Short mmCIF file of C-alpha atoms and ligand atoms in Angstrom, two decimals:
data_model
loop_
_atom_site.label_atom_id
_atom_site.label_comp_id
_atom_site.label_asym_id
_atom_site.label_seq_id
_atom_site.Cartn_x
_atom_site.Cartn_y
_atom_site.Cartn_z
CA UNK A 256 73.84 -27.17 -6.67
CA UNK A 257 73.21 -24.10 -4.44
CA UNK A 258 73.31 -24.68 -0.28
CA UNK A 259 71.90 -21.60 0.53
CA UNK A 260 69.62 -19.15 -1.32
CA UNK A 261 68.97 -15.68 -0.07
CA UNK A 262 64.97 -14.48 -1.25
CA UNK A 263 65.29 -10.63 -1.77
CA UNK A 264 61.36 -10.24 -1.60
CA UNK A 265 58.41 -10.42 0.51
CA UNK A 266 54.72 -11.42 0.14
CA UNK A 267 53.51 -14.79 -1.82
CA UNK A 268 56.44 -15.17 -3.87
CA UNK A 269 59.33 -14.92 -1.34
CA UNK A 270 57.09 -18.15 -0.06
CA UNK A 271 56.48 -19.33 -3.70
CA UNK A 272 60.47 -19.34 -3.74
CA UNK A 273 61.02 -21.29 -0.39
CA UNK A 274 59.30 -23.29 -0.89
CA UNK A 275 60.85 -24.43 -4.60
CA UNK A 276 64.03 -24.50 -2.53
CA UNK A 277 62.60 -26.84 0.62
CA UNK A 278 61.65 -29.08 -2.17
CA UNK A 279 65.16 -28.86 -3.39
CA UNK A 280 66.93 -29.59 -0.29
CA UNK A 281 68.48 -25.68 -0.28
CA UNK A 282 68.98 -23.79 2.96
CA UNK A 283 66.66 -20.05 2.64
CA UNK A 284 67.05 -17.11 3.74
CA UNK A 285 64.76 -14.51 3.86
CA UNK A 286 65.37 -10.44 4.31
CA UNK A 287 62.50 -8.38 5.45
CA UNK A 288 61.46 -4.83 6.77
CA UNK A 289 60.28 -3.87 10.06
CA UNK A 290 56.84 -3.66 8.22
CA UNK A 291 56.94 -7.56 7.74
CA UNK A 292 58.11 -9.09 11.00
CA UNK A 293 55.24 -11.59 11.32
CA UNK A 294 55.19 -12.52 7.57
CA UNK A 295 54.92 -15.70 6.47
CA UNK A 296 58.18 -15.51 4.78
CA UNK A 297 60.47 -14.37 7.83
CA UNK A 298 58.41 -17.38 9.48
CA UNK A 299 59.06 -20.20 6.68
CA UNK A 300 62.61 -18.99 5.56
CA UNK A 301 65.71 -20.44 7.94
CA UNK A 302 67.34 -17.50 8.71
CA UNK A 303 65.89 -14.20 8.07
CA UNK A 304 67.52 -10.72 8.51
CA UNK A 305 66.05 -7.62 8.96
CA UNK A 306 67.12 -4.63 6.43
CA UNK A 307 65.62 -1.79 7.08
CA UNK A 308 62.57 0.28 7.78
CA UNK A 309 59.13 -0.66 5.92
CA UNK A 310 59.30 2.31 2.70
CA UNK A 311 60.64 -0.35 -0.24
CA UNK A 312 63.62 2.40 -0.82
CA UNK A 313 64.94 1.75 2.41
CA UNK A 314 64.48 -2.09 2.55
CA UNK A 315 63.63 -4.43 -0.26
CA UNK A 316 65.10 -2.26 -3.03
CA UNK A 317 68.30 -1.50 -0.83
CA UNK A 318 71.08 -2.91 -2.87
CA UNK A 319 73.62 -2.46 -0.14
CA UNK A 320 71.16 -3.98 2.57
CA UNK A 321 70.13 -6.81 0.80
CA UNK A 322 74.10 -7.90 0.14
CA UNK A 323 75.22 -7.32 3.47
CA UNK A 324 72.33 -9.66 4.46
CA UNK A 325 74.06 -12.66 1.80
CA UNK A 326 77.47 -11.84 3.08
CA UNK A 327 76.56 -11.89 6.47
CA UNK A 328 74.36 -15.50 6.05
CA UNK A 329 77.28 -16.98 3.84
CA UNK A 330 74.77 -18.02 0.85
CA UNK A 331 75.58 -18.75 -2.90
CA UNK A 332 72.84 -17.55 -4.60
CA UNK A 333 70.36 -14.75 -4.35
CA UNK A 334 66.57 -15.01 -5.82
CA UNK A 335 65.08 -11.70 -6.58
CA UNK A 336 61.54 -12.30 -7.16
CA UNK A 337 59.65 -10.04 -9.35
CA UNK A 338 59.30 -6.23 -8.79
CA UNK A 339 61.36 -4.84 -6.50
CA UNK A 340 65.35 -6.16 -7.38
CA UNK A 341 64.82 -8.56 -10.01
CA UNK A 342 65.12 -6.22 -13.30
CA UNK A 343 67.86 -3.80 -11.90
CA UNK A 344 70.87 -4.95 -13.88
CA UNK A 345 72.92 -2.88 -11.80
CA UNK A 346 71.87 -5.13 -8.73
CA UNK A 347 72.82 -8.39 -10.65
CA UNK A 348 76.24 -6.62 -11.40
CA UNK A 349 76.92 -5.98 -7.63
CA UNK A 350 75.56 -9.86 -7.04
CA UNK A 351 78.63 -11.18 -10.08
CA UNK A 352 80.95 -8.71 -8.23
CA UNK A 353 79.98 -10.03 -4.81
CA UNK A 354 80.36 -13.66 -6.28
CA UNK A 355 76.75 -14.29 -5.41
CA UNK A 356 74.81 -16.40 -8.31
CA UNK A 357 71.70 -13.82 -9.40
CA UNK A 358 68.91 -15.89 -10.29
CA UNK A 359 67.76 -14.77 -13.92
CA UNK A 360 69.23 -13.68 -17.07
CA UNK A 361 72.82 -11.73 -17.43
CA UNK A 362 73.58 -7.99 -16.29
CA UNK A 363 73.57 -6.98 -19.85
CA UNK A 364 70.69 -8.83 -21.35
CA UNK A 365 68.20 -7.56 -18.00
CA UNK A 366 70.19 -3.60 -19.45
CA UNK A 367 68.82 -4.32 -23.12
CA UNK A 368 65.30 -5.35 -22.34
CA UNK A 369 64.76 -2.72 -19.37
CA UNK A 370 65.24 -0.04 -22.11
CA UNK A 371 61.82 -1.04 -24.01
CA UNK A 372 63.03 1.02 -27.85
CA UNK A 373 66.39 -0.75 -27.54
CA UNK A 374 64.46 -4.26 -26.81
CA UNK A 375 62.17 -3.72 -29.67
CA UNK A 376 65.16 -2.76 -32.35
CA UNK A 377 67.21 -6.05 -31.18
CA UNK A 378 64.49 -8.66 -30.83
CA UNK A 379 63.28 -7.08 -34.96
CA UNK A 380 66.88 -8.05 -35.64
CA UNK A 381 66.67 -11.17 -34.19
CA UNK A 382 63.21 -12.44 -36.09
CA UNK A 383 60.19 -11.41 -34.28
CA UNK A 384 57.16 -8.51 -35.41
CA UNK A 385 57.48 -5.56 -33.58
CA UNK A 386 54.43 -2.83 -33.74
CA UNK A 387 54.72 0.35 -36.33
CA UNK A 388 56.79 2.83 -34.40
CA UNK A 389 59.96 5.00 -33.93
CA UNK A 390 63.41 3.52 -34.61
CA UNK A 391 64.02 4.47 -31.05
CA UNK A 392 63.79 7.41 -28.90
CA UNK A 393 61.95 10.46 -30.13
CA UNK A 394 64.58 12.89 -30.00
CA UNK A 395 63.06 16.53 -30.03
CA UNK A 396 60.61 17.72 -31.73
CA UNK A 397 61.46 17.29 -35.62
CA UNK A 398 61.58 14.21 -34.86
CA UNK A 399 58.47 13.27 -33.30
CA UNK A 400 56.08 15.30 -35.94
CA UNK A 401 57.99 12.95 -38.45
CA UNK A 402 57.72 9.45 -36.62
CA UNK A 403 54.13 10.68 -36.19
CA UNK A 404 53.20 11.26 -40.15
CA UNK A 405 55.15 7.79 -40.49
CA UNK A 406 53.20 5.97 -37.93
CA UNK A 407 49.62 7.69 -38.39
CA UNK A 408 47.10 7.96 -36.02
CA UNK A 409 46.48 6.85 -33.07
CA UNK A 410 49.74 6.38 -31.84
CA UNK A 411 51.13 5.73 -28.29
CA UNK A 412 53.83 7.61 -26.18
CA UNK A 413 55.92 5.24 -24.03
CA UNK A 414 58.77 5.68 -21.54
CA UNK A 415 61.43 3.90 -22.35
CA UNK A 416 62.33 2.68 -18.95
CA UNK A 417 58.63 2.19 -18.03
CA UNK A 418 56.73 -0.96 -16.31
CA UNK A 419 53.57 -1.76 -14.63
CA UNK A 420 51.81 0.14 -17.07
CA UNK A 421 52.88 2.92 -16.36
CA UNK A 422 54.13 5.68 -18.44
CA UNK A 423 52.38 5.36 -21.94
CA UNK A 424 50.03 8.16 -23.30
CA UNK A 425 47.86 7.55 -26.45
CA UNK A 426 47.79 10.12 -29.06
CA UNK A 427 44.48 10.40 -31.40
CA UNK A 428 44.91 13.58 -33.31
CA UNK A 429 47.90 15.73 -34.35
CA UNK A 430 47.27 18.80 -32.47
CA UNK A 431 47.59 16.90 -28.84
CA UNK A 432 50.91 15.40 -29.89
CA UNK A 433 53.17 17.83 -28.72
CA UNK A 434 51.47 18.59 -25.39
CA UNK A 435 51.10 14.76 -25.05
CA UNK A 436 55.00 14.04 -25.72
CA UNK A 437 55.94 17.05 -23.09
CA UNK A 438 53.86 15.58 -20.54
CA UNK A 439 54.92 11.76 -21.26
CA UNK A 440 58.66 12.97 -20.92
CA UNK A 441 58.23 14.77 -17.67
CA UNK A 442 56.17 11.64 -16.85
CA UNK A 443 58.48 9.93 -17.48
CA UNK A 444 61.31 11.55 -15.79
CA UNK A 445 59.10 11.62 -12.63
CA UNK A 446 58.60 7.72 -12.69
CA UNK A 447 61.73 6.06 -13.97
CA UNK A 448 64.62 9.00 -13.44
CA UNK A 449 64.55 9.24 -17.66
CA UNK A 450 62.29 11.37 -20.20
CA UNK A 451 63.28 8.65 -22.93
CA UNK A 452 59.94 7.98 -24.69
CA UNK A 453 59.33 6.24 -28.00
CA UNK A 454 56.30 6.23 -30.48
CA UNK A 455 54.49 2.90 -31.26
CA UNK A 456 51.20 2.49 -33.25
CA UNK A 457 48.29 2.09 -30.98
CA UNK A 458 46.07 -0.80 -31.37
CA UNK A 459 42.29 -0.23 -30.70
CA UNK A 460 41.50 -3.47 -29.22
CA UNK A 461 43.59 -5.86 -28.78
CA UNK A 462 44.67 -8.62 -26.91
CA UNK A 463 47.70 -9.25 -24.57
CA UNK A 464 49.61 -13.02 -25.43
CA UNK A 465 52.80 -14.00 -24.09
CA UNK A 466 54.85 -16.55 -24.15
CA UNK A 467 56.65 -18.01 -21.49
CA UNK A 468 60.73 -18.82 -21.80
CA UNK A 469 63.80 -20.48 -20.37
CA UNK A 470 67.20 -20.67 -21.65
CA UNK A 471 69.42 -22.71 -19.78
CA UNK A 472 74.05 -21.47 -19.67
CA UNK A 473 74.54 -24.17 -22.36
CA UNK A 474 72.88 -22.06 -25.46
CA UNK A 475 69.47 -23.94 -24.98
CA UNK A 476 65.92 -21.95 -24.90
CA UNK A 477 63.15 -23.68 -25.04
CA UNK A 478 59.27 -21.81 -24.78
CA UNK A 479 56.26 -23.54 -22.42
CA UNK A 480 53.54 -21.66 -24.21
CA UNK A 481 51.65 -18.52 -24.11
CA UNK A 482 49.54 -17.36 -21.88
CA UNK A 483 46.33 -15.00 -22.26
CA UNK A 484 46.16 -11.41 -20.39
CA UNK A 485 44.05 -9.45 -21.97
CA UNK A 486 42.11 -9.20 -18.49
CA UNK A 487 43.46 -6.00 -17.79
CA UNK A 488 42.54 -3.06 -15.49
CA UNK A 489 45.06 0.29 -16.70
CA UNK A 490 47.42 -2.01 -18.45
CA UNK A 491 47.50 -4.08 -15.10
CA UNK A 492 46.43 -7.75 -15.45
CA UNK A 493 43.74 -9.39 -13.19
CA UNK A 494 43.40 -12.73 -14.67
CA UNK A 495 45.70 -14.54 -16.66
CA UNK A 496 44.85 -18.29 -18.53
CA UNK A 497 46.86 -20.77 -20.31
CA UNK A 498 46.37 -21.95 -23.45
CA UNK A 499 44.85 -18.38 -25.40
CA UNK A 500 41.18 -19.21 -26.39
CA UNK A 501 42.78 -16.64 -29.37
CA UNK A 502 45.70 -19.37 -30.49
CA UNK A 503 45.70 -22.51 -32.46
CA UNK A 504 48.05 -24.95 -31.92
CA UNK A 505 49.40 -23.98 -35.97
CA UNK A 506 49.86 -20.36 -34.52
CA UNK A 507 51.32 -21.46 -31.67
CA UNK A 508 54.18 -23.35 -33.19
CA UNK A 509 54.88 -21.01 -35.72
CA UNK A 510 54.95 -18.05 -33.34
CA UNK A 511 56.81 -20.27 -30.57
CA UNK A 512 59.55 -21.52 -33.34
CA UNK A 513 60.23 -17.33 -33.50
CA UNK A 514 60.44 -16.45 -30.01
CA UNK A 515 62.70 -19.32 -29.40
CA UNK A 516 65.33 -18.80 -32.83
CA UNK A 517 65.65 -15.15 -31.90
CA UNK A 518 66.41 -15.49 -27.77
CA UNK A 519 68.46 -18.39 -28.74
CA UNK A 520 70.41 -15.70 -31.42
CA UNK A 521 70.23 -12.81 -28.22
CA UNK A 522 71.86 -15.62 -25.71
CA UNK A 523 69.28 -15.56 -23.27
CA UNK A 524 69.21 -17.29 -20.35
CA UNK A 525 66.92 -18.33 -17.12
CA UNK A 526 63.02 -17.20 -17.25
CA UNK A 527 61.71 -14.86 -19.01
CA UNK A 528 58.05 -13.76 -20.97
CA UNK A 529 58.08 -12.45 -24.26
CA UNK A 530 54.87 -10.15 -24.03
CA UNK A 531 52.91 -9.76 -27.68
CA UNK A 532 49.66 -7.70 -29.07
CA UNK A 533 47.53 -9.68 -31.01
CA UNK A 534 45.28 -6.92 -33.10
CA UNK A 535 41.71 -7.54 -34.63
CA UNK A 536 43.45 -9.66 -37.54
CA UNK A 537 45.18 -12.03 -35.78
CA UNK A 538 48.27 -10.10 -36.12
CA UNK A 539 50.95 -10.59 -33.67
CA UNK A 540 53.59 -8.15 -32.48
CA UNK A 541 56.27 -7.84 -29.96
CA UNK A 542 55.76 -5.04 -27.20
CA UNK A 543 58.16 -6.13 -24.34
CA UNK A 544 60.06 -8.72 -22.80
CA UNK A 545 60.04 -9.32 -19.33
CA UNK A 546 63.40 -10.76 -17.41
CA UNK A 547 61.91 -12.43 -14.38
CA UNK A 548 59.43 -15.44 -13.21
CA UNK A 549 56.22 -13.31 -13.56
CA UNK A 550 53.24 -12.58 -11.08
CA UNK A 551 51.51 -15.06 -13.46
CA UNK A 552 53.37 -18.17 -13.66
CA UNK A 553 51.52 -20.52 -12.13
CA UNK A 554 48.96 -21.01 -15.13
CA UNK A 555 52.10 -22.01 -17.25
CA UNK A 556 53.05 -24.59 -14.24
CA UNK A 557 49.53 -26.36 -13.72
CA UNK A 558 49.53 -26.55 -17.89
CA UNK A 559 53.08 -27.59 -18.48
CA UNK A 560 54.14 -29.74 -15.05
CA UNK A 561 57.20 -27.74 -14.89
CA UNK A 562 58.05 -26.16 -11.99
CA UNK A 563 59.38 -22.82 -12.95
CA UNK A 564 60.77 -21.62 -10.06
CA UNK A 565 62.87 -24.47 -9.49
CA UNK A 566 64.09 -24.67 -12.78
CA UNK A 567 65.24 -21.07 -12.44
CA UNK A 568 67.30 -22.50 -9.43
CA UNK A 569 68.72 -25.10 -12.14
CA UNK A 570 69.01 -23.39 -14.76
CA UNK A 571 70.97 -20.39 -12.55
CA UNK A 572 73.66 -23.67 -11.06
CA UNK A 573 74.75 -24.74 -14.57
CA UNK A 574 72.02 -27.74 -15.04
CA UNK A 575 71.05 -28.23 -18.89
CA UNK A 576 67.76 -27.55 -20.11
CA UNK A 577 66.75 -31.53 -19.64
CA UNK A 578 67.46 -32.02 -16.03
CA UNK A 579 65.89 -28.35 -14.89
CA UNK A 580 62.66 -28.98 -16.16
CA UNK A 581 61.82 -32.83 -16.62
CA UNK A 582 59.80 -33.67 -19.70
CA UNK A 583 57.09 -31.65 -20.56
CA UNK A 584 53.46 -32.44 -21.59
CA UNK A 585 50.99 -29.93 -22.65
CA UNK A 586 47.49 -30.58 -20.30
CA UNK A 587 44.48 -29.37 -19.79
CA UNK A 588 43.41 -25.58 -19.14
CA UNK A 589 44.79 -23.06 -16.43
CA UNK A 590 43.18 -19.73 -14.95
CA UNK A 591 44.60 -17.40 -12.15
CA UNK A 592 42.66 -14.70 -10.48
CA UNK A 593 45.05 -11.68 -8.20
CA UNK A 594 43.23 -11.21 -5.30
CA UNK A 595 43.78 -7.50 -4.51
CA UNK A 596 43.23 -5.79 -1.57
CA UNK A 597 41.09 -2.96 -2.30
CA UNK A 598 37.67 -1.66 -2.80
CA UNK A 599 36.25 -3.94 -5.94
CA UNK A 600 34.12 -0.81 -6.94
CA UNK A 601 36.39 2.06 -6.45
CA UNK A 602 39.91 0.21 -6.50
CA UNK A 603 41.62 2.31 -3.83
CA UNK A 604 43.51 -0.16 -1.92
CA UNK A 605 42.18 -1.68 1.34
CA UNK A 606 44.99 -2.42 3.69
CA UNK A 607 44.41 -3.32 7.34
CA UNK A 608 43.79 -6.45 9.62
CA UNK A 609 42.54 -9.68 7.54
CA UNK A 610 40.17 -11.11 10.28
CA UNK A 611 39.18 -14.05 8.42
CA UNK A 612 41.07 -16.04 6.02
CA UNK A 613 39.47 -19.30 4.58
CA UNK A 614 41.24 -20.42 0.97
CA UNK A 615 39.51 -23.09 -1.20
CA UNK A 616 41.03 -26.29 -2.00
CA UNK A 617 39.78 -29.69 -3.56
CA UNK A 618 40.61 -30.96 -7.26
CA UNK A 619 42.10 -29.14 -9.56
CA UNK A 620 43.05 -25.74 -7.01
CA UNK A 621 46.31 -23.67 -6.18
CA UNK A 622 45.96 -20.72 -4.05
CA UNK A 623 49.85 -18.80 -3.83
CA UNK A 624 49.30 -16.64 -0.75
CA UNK A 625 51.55 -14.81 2.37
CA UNK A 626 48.31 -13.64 3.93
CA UNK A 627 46.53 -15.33 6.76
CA UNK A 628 43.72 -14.78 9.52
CA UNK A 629 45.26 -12.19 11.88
CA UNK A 630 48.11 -10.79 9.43
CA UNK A 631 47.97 -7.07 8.98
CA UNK A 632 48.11 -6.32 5.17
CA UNK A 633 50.67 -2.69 5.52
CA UNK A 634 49.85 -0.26 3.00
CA UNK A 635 53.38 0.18 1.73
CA UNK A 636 53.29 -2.49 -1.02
CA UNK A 637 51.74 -4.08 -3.71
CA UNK A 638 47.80 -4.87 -3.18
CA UNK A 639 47.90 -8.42 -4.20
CA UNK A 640 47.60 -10.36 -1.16
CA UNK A 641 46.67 -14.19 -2.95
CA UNK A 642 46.86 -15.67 -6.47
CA UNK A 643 44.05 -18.16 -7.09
CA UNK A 644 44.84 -20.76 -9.49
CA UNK A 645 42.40 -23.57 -11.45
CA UNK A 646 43.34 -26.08 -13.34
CA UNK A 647 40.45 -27.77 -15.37
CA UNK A 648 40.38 -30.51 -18.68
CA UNK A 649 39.22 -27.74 -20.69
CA UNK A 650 38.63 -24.26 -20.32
CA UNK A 651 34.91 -24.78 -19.35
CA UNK A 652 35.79 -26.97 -16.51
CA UNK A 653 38.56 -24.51 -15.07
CA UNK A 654 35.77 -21.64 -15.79
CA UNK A 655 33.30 -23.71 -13.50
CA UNK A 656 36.42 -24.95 -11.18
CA UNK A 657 37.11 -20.98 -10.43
CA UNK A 658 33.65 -19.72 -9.90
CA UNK A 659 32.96 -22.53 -7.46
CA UNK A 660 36.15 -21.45 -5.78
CA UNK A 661 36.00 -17.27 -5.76
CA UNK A 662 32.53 -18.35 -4.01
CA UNK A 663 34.62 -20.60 -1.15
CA UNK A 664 37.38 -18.14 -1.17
CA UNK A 665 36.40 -16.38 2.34
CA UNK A 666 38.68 -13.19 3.28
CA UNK A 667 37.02 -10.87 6.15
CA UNK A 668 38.34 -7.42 7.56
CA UNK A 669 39.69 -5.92 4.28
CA UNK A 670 38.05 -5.09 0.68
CA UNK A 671 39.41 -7.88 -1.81
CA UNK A 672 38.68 -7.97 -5.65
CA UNK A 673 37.35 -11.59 -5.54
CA UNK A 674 33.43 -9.97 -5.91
CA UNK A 675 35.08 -8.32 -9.39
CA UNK A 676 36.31 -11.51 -10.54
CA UNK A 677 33.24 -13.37 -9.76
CA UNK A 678 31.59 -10.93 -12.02
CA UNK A 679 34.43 -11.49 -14.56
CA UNK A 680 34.05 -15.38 -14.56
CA UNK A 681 30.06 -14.76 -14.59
CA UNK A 682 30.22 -12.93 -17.67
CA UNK A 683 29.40 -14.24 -21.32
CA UNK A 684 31.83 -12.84 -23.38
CA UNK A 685 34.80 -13.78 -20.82
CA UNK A 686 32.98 -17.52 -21.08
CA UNK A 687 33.24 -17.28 -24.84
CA UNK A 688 36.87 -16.57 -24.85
CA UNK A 689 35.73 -13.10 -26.52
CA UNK A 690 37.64 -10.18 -25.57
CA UNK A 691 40.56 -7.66 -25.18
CA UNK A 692 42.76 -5.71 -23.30
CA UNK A 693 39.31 -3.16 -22.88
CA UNK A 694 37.12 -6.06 -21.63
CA UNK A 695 36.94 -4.74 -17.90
CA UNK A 696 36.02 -0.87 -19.21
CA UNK A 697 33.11 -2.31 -21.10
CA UNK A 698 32.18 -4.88 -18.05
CA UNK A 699 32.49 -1.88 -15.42
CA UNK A 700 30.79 0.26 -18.03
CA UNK A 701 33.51 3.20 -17.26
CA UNK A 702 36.59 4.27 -19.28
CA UNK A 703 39.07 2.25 -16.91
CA UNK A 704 39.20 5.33 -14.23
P1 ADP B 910 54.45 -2.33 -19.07
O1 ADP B 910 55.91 -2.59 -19.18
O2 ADP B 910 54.15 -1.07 -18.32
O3 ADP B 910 53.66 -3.52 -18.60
P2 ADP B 910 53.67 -2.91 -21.85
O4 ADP B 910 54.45 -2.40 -23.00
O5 ADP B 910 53.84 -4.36 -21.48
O6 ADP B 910 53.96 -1.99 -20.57
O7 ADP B 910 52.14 -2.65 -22.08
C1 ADP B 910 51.17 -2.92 -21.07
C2 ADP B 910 49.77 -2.89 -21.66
O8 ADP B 910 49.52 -1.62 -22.27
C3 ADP B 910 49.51 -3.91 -22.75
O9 ADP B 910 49.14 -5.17 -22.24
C4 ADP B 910 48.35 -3.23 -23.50
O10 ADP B 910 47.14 -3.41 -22.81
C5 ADP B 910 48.72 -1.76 -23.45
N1 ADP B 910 49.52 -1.36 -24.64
C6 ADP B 910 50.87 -1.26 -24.74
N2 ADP B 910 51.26 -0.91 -25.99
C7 ADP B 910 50.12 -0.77 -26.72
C8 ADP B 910 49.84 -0.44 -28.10
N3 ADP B 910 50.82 -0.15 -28.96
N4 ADP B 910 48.55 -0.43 -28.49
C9 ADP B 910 47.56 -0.72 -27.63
N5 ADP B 910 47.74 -1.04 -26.33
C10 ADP B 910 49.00 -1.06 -25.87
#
């Protein structure tokens, strides 16, 4: 096992990770910029290095900091987080070449699923649906006026290299294709240093289901279940739950069975989410696969009793698939709610002094937060400040377990989301376990501007 583990991030899950490794008995590390002195990481970690002023291209995604900071701490292993590091494939090359363990899947497997048309072609050859689309890039022109007579109408431009939703543009009628595909490429360019976009069948309203992976260095992957995002404010989720109201447990194992036969056939190992659309049938297809412990892993924890984090620790120091995560057993019901900072009306982020910071607690509640009362949230990163999790017998008792908790959830001197989500938890259709990825446009009444 590891003695020391360097945590290239910041915020709730640089603590999420230290605290998987105090559990663990592993010495931590943590890096942070001058932005994040009094964080809650620097203050947990046991050593923590500075690297650099607080813009993220300076700092956290620094490849050259971040390294000097595990040479200079002597540590064996280096836990990227999500965002920032943790699907740069270059930055787990320089970790191999550095002989530091990177904590997550292989150089070249993070390469195949960063570039989204090359992930869809290989997981189709492996076993699993993939949405109506292009082969893979659009190439020029010819080619895109035939992909889109193949794939009819509406259709959806995506960036090959793109994330966060980012980079897609939908396409409803023939004559905005071109003008669509020019601007998606310079988009495109612009966001992710590549104009590589490919063409994928748009589905009016569907929903987002993923399931959750790990494959341990022996050729064992194994799948903890799905979880349900269709909560989703421009393509970014807000609340997360686990099991899908939208699955059966016949569906699941079928679907499951696939995910697991074709990452087992692409060699995959550590964490990782296999993101699907479900359309209006029940159809299921693949859209993307994510190579990293998401934002939204708790839900699969409280449901599972695996710790994931810790098992990515396992997994990454040679321990079979048995030992990393203990046995499993399916329980119960699991919702998370990100609690942004920012306006719950307008959105624009609300960074600033928190002056006030009381979390619930009690039965059946996980809050996974770096903020406290006093800490200044800097405007530099990422608006999530806290993830509150519920954990209920059934979905109606986690739905009551979270509203009684958004209303104890007490954060003063910034704008958070939590009146949003009280609104989303209030709401019948969200009770019923009816919607999709266009449930918050029809609850704000806008178009998701
Ligand atoms: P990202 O990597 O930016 O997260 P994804 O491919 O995972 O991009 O898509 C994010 C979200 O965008 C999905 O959850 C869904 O809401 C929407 N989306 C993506 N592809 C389609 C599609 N073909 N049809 C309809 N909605 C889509």
């Amino acid at each position: 096992m590891f003695q020391k583990i360097l945590v290239a991030n910041r915020g709730e899950i640089a603590l999420r990770v230290i605290c998987a490794c105090k559990e663990l008995g592993i010495s931590t590390v943590a890096v942070y910029s001058e932005a994040d002195r009094n964080s809650l990481h620097v203050r947990f970690a046991d050593e923590a290095v500075c690297i650099g002023p607080a813009r993220s291209s300076e700092s956290y995604l620094n490849i050259p900091q971040v390294i000097s900071a595990a040479e200079i701490t002597n540590v064996d292993a280096i836990h990227p987080g999500y965002g920032f590091l943790s699907e740069n494939a270059n930055f787990a090359k320089v970790c191999e070449a550095s002989e530091l363990a990177f904590i997550g899947p292989r150089p070249e497997i993070i390469e195949m699923m960063g570039e989204k048309d090359r992930a869809r072609r290989e997981v189709k050859t492996a076993g699993l649906p993939t949405i109506p689309g292009s082969e893979g890039v659009v190439e020029g022109e010819e080619q895109l006026a035939k992909e889109a007579a193949r794939i009819g109408y509406p259709l959806i431009l995506k960036a090959s290299a793109g994330g966060g939703g980012r980079g897609m543009r939908v396409v409803r009628k023939q004559d905005e294709l071109l003008a669509a595909y020019q601007t998606a490429r310079s988009e495109a360019q612009q966001a992710f240093g590549t104009p590589d976009v490919y063409a994928e069948k748009f589905l009016e309203r569907p929903r987002h289901i993923e399931f959750q992976v790990l494959g341990d260095q022996h050729g064992k992957v194994i799948h903890l279940g799905e979880r349900e995002c269709s909560v989703q404010r421009r393509h970014q989720k807000l609340v997360e739950e686990s099991p899908s109201p939208a699955l059966d447990a016949k569906r699941r194992k079928e679907l499951g069975a696939k995910v697991v036969k074709a990452l087992e056939k692409i060699g995959y190992t550590n964490a990782g989410t296999v993101e699907f659309l479900m359309d209006e049938d029940g159809a299921m297809y693949f859209i993307e696969m994510n190579t990293r412990i998401q934002v939204e892993h708790p839900v699969t924890e409280l449901v599972t009793g695996v710790d994931l984090i810790k098992a990515q620790i396992r997994i990454a120091a040679g321990e079979r698939m048995e030992e990393a995560t203990g046995e499993i057993h399916h329980s119960g019901h699991a919702i998370e709610c990100r609690i942004n900072a920012e306006d719950p009306v307008t959105f624009v982020p609300s960074a600033g002094r928190i002056t006030t910071f009381q979390a619930p607690g009690g039965t059946g509640v996980r809050v996974d937060s770096a903020a406290y009362a006093d800490a200044v949230i800097p405007p530099y990163y990422d608006s999530m400040i806290a993830k509150l999790i519920v954990k209920g017998r059934d979905r109606a008792e986690a739905i009551g377990r979270m509203k009684r908790a958004l209303e104890m959830f007490v954060i003063e001197g910034i704008k958070t989301s939590i009146p949003l989500h009280r609104r989303i938890l209030a709401d019948p259709d969200f009770a019923a376990g009816k919607f999709d990825t266009h449930f918050i446009e029809r609850l704000l009444g806008t178009n998701g501007k």
